[in-house]
Short mmCIF file of C-alpha atoms in Angstrom, two decimals:
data_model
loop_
_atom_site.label_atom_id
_atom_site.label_comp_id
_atom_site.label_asym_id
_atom_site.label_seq_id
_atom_site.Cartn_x
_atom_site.Cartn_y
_atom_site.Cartn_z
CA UNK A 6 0.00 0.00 0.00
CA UNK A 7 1.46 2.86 -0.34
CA UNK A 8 0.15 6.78 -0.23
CA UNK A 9 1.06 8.53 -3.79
CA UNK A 10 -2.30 9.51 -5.27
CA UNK A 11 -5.56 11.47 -3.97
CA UNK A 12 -7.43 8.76 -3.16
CA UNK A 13 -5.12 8.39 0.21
CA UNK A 14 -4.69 12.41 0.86
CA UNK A 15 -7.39 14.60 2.98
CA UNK A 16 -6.54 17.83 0.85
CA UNK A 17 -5.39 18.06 -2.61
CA UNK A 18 -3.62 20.69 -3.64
CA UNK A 19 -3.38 21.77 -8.01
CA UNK A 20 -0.82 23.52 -9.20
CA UNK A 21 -2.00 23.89 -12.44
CA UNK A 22 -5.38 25.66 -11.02
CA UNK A 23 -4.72 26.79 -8.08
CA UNK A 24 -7.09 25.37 -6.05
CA UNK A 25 -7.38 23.70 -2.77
CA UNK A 26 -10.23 20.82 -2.03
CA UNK A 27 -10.92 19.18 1.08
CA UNK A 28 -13.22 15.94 2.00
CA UNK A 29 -16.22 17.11 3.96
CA UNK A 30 -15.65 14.98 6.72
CA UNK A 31 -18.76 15.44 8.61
CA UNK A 32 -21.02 13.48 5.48
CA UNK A 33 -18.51 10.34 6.19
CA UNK A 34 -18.36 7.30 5.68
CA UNK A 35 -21.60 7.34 4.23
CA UNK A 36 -20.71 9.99 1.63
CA UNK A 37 -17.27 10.59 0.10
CA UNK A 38 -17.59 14.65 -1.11
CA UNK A 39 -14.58 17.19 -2.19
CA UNK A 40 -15.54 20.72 -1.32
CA UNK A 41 -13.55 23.05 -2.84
CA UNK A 42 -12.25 26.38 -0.51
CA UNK A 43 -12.87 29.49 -2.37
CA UNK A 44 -12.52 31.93 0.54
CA UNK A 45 -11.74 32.64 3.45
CA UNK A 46 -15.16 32.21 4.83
CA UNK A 47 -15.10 28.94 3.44
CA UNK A 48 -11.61 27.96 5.08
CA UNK A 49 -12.94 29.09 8.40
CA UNK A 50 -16.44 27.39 8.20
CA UNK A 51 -14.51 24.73 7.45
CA UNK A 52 -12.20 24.02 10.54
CA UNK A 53 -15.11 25.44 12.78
CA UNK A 54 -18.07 23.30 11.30
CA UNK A 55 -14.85 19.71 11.49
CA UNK A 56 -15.45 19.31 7.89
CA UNK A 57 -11.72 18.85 8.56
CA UNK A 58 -10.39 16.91 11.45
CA UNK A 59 -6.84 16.97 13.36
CA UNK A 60 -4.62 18.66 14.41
CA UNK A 61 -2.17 18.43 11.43
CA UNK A 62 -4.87 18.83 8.75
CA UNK A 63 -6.24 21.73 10.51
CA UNK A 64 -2.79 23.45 10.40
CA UNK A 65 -2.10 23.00 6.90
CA UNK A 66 -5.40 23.96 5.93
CA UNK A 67 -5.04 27.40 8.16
CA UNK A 68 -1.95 27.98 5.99
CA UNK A 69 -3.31 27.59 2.59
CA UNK A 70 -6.62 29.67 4.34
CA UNK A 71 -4.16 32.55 4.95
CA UNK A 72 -2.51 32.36 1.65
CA UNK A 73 -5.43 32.70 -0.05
CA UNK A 74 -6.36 35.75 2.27
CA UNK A 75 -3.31 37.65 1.39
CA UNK A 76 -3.72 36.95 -2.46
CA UNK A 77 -7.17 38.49 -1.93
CA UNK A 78 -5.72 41.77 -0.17
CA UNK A 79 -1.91 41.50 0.92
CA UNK A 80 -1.96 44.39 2.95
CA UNK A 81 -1.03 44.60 7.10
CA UNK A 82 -4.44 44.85 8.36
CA UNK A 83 -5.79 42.06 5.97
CA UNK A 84 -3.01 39.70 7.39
CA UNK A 85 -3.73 40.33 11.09
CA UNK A 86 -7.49 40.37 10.55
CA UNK A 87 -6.84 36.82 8.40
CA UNK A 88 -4.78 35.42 10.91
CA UNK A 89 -7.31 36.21 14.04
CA UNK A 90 -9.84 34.97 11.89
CA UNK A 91 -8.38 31.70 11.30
CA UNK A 92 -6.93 31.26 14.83
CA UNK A 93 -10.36 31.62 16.00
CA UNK A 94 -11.36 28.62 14.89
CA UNK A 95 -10.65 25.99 16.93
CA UNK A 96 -8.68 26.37 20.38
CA UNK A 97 -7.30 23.43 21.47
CA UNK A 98 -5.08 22.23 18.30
CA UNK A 99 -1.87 23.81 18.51
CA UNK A 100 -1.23 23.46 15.11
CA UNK A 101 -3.91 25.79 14.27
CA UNK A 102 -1.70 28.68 15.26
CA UNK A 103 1.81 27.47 14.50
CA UNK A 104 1.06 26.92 10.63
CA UNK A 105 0.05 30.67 11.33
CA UNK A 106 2.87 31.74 12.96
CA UNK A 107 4.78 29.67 10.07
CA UNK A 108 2.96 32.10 6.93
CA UNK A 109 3.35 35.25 8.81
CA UNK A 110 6.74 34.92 9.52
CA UNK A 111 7.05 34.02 6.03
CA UNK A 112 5.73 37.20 4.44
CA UNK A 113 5.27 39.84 7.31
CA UNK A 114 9.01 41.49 6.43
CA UNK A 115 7.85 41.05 2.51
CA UNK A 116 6.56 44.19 0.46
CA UNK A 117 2.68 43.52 0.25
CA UNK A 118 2.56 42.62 -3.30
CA UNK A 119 5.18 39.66 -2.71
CA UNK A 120 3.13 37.84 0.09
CA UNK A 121 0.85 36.17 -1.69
CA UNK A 122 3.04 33.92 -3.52
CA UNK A 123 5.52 33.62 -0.71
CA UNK A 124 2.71 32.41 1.79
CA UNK A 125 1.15 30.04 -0.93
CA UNK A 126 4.69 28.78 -1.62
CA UNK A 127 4.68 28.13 2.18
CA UNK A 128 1.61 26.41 2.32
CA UNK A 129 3.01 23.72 -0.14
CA UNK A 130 6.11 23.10 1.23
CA UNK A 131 4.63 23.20 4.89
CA UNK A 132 1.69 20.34 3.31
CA UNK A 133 4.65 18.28 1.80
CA UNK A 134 6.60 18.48 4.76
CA UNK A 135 3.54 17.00 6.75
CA UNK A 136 3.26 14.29 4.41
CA UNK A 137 7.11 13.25 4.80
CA UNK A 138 7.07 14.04 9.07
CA UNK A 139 4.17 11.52 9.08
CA UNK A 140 6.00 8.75 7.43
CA UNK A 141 8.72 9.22 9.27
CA UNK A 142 6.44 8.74 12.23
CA UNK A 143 5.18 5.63 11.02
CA UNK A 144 8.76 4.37 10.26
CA UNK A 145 9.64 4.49 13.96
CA UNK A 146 6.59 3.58 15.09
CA UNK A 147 7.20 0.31 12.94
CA UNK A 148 10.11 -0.59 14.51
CA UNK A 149 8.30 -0.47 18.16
CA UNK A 150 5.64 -2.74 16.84
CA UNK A 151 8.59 -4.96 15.50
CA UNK A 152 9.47 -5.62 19.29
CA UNK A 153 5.61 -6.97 20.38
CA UNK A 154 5.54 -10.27 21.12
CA UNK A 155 2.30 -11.67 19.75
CA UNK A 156 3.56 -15.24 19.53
CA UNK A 157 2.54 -15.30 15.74
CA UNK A 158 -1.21 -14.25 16.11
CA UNK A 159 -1.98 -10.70 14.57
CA UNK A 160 -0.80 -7.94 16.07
CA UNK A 161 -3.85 -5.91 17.97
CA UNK A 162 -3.58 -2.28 18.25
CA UNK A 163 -6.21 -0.09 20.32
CA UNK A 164 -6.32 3.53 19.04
CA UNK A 165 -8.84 6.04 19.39
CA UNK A 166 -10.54 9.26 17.79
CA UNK A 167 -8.88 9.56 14.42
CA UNK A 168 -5.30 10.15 13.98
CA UNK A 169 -4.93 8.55 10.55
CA UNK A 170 -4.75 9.94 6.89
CA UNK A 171 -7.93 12.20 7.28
CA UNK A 172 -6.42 14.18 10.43
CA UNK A 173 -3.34 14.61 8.22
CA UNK A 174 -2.25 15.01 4.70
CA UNK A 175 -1.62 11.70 4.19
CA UNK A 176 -0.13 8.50 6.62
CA UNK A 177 -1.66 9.93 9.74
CA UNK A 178 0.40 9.90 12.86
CA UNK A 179 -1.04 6.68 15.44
CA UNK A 180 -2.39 5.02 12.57
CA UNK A 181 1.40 5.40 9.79
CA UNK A 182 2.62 2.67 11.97
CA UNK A 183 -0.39 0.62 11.75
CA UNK A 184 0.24 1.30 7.82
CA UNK A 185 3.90 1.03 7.53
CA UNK A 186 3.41 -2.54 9.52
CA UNK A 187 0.22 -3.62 7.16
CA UNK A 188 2.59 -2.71 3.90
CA UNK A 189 5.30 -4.75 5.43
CA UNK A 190 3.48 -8.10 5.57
CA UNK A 191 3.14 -7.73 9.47
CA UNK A 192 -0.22 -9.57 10.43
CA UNK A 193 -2.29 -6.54 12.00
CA UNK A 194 -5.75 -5.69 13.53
CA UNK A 195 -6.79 -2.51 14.64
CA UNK A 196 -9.78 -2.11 17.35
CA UNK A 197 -11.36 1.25 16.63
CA UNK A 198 -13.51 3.09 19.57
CA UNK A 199 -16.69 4.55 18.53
CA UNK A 200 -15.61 7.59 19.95
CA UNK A 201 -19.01 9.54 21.15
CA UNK A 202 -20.30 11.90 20.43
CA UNK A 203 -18.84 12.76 17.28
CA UNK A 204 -17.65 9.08 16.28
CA UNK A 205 -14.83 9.81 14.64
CA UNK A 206 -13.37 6.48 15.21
CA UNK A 207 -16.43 4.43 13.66
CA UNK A 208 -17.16 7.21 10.84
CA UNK A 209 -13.53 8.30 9.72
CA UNK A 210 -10.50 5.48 11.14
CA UNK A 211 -13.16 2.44 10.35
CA UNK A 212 -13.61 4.03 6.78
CA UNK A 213 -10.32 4.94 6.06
CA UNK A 214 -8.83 1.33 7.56
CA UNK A 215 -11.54 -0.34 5.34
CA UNK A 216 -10.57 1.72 2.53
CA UNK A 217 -7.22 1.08 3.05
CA UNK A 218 -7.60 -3.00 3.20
CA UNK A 219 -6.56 -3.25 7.24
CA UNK A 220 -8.46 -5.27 9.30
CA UNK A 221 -10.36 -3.79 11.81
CA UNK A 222 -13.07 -3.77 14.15
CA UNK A 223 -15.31 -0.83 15.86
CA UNK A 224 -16.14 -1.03 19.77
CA UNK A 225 -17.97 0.88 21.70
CA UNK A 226 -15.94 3.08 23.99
CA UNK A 227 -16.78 1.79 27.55
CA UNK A 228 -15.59 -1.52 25.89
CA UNK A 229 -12.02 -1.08 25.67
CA UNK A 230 -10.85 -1.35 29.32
CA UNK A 231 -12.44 -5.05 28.96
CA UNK A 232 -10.64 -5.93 26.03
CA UNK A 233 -7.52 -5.02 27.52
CA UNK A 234 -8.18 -7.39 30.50
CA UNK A 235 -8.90 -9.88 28.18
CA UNK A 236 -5.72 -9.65 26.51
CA UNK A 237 -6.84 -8.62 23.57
CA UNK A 238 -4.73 -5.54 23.36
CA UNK A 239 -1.24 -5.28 22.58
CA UNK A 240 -0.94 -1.66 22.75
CA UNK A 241 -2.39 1.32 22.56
CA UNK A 242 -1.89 4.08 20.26
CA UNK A 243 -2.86 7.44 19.95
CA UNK A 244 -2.48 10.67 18.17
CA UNK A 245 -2.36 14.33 20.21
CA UNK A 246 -3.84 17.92 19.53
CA UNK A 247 -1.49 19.67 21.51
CA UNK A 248 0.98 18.30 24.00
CA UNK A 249 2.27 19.89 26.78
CA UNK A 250 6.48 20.75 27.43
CA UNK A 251 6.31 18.32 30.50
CA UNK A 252 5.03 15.47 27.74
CA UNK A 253 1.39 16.13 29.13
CA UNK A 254 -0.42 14.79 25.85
CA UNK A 255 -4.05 16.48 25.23
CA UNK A 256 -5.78 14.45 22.93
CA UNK A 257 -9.81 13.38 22.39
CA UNK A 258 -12.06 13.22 25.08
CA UNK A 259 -11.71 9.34 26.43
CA UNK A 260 -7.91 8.61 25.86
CA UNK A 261 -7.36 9.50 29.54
CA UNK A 262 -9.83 6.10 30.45
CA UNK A 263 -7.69 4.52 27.91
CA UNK A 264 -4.14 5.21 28.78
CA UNK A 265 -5.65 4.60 32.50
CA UNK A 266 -6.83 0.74 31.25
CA UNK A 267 -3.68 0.75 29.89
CA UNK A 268 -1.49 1.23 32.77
CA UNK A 269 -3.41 -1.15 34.93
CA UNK A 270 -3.04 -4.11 32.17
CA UNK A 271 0.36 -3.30 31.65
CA UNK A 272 -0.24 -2.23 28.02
CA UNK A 273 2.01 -0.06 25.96
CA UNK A 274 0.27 3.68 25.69
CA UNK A 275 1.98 5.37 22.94
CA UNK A 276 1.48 9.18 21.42
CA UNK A 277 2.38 9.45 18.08
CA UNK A 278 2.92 13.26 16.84
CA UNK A 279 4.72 15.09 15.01
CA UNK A 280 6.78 17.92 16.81
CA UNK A 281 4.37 21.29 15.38
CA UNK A 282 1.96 19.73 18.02
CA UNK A 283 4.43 19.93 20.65
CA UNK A 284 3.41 23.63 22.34
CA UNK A 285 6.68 24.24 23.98
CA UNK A 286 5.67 27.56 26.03
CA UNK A 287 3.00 25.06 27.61
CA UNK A 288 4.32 24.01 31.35
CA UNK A 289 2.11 21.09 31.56
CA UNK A 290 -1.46 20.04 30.16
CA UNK A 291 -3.06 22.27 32.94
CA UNK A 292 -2.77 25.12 30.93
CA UNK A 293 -4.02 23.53 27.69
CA UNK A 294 -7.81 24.87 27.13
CA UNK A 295 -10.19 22.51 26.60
CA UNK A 296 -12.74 23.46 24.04
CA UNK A 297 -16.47 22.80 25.39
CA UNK A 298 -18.57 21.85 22.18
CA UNK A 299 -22.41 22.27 21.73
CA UNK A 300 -24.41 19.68 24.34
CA UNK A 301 -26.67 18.92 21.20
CA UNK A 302 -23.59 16.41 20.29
CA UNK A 303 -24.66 14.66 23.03
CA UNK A 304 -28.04 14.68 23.14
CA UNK A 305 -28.04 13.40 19.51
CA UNK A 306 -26.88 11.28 16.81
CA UNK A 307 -26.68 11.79 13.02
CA UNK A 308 -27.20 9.12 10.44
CA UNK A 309 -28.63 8.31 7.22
CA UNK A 310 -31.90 6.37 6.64
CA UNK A 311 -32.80 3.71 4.44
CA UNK A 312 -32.61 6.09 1.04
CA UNK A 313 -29.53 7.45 2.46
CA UNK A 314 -30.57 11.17 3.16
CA UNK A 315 -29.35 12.14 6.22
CA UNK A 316 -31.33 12.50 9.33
CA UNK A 317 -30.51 13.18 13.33
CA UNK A 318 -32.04 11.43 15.83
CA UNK A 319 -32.94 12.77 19.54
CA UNK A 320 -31.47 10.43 22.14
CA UNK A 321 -32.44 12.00 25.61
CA UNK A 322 -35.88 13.47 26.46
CA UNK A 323 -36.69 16.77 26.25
CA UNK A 324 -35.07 19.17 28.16
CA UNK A 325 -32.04 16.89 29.40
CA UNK A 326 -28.87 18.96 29.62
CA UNK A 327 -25.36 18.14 28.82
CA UNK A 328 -21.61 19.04 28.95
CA UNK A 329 -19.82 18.22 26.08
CA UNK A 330 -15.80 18.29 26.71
CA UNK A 331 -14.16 17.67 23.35
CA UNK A 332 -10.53 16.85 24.60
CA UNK A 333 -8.74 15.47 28.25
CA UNK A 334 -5.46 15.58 29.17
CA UNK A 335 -3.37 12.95 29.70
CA UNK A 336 -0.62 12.92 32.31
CA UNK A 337 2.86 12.48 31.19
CA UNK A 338 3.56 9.29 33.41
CA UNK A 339 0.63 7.48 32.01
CA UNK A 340 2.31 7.77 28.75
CA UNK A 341 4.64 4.94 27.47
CA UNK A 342 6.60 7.07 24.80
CA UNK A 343 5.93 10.13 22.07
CA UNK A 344 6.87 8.75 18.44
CA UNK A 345 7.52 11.56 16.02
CA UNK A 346 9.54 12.29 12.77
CA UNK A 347 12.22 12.71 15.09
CA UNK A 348 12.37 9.31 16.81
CA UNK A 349 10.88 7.51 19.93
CA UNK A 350 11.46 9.84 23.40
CA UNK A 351 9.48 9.57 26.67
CA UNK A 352 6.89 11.63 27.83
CA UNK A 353 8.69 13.87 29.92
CA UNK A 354 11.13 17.10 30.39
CA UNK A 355 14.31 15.22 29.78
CA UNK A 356 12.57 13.48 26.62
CA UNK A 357 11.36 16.19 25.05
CA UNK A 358 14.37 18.36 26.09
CA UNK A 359 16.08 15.51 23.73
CA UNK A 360 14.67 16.06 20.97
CA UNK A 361 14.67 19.78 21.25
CA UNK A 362 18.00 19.41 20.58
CA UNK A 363 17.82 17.34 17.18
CA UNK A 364 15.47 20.32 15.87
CA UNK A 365 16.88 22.29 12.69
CA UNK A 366 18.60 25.60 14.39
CA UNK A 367 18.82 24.11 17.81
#
């Protein structure tokens, strides 16, 4: 298998036109739709509404929003009002604002009528650059998979949420090594958690994992911790929206009960990420905000019926109220090890002070 064409890539990019489409993720898996992103309203309704997903993805679509700002109106005011619109977004995924802070710097000491092609130039290299960090993270994840002893049954890895090709540009970052070992002949299964309310896990890892010929299996997400008891699990692995300088790791609401489960059943608990998710002025996941989403998520459930249109479907009674959390932290010493394009480090000062040093400039 490998990842060389559209089919496997969650935003195409044409030279030749110019123009940037996405997958609408929200009409998935039932419907498979390109939108393309005309504007900058569209770039921002699109992060805000999840018709993209993940940390990564939302980055690199931020930078190619901005781009297409300045060719719009390059001036200083049009940048900053851009930017703040873009940023606005989503608050949790520190990508969001380092692709950001990656444009600006780009063009901000540039004469206004060269920023336009400077920040789109960015965009590419910053979505190719994505696609190669990712592979790279599913290269060393490999190689920790290698080490599992499954005494020749398939391999079982837990992950949860969606960390694969659609929260990237293409690989993903928990699920490359679940891809690198499939292409290598490695026997492997992945259990995918529903991942309520939004399902992510059942409506975009399930699809793509299908899509991609990998065996897998959806479970709902109060599930897991039995599995793992069972022995059923031979690790864990998960993706991050923003981790923490201590190696805090804030990632979908419900990995904390996982990497919990884990601990107790002495199951590996990796993070796989690549370093722009790393928020290095962040002490610890304390100060990570956690963005509270509408309790309608909750109360609900969308779906198509038996012509396919879509329809949503009330699940409590009227009235019932709800909190709706869309990310917990998870502490440092609950994690096993981060895996990014850099290598395998632990979750902690001294690891991540490690690879600080490997970074270009350091």
């Amino acid at each position: 298998m490998m990842f060389n064409n559209d089919d496997l890539s969650s935003l195409r990019w044409d030279a030749v036109s110019g123009t940037v489409e996405i997958i609408d993720q929200t009409l998935l898996p039932h419907t498979l739709r390109w939108v393309h992103l005309d504007s900058l309203e569209a770039y921002c309704h699109a992060i805000r509404h999840m018709q993209v997903r993940g940390a990564p993805l939302i980055g690199i679509t931020a930078a190619f929003g901005l781009a297409h700002a300045l060719a719009v109106n390059p001036s200083d005011q049009n940048l900053i009002a851009a930017s703040e619109a873009l940023l606005s977004t989503r608050p949790t995924a520190v990508n969001l604002r380092w692709a950001l802070e990656q444009i600006r710097a780009e063009v901000s000491s540039l004469l206004p009528w060269a920023r336009a092609e400077a920040a789109l130039n960015k965009a590419v290299e910053l979505r190719a650059e994505d696609i190669a960090n990712c592979s790279r993270i599913g290269e060393h994840g490999l190689s920790l998979l290698r080490e599992l002893e499954t005494d020749g049954k398939p391999l079982n890895v837990m992950t949860h949420c969606n960390a694969g090709w659609l929260a990237t540009i293409q690989w993903g970052t928990a699920l490359s090594p679940v891809y690198k070992a499939f292409a290598a002949g490695i026997p492997v299964h992945v259990w995918v958690s529903e991942t309520r309310p939004r399902n992510q896990g059942m409506n975009l890892s399930a699809w793509e994992l299908h899509r991609s010929g990998v065996p897998c299996t959806v479970v709902a997400d109060n599930s897991c911790g039995q599995l793992m008891r069972q022995g059923l699990v031979d690790c864990v692995i998960v993706g991050s929206d923003r981790t923490a300088a201590n190696g805090d790791v804030c990632n979908k609401i419900g990995t904390y009960l996982k990497a919990l489960a884990a601990r107790d059943n002495g199951i590996p608990f990796y993070v796989a990420l690549p370093e722009s998710t790393i928020d290095w002025d962040c002490a610890s996941g304390a100060k990570i905000p956690i963005e509270e989403r509408d309790a309608l998520e909750v109360l609900s459930i969308a779906g198509v019926d038996a012509s396919g249109q879509g329809l949503e479907v009330n699940l409590a009674a009227e009235g019932t109220s709800a909190v709706n959390p869309a990310f917990d932290v998870t502490p440092a010493e609950l994690v096993s090890g981060l895996v990014t394009e850099y290598g395998f480090f632990a979750a902690s000062p001294e690891g991540l002070s490690e690879m600080r040093a490997l970074l270009p400039g350091a």
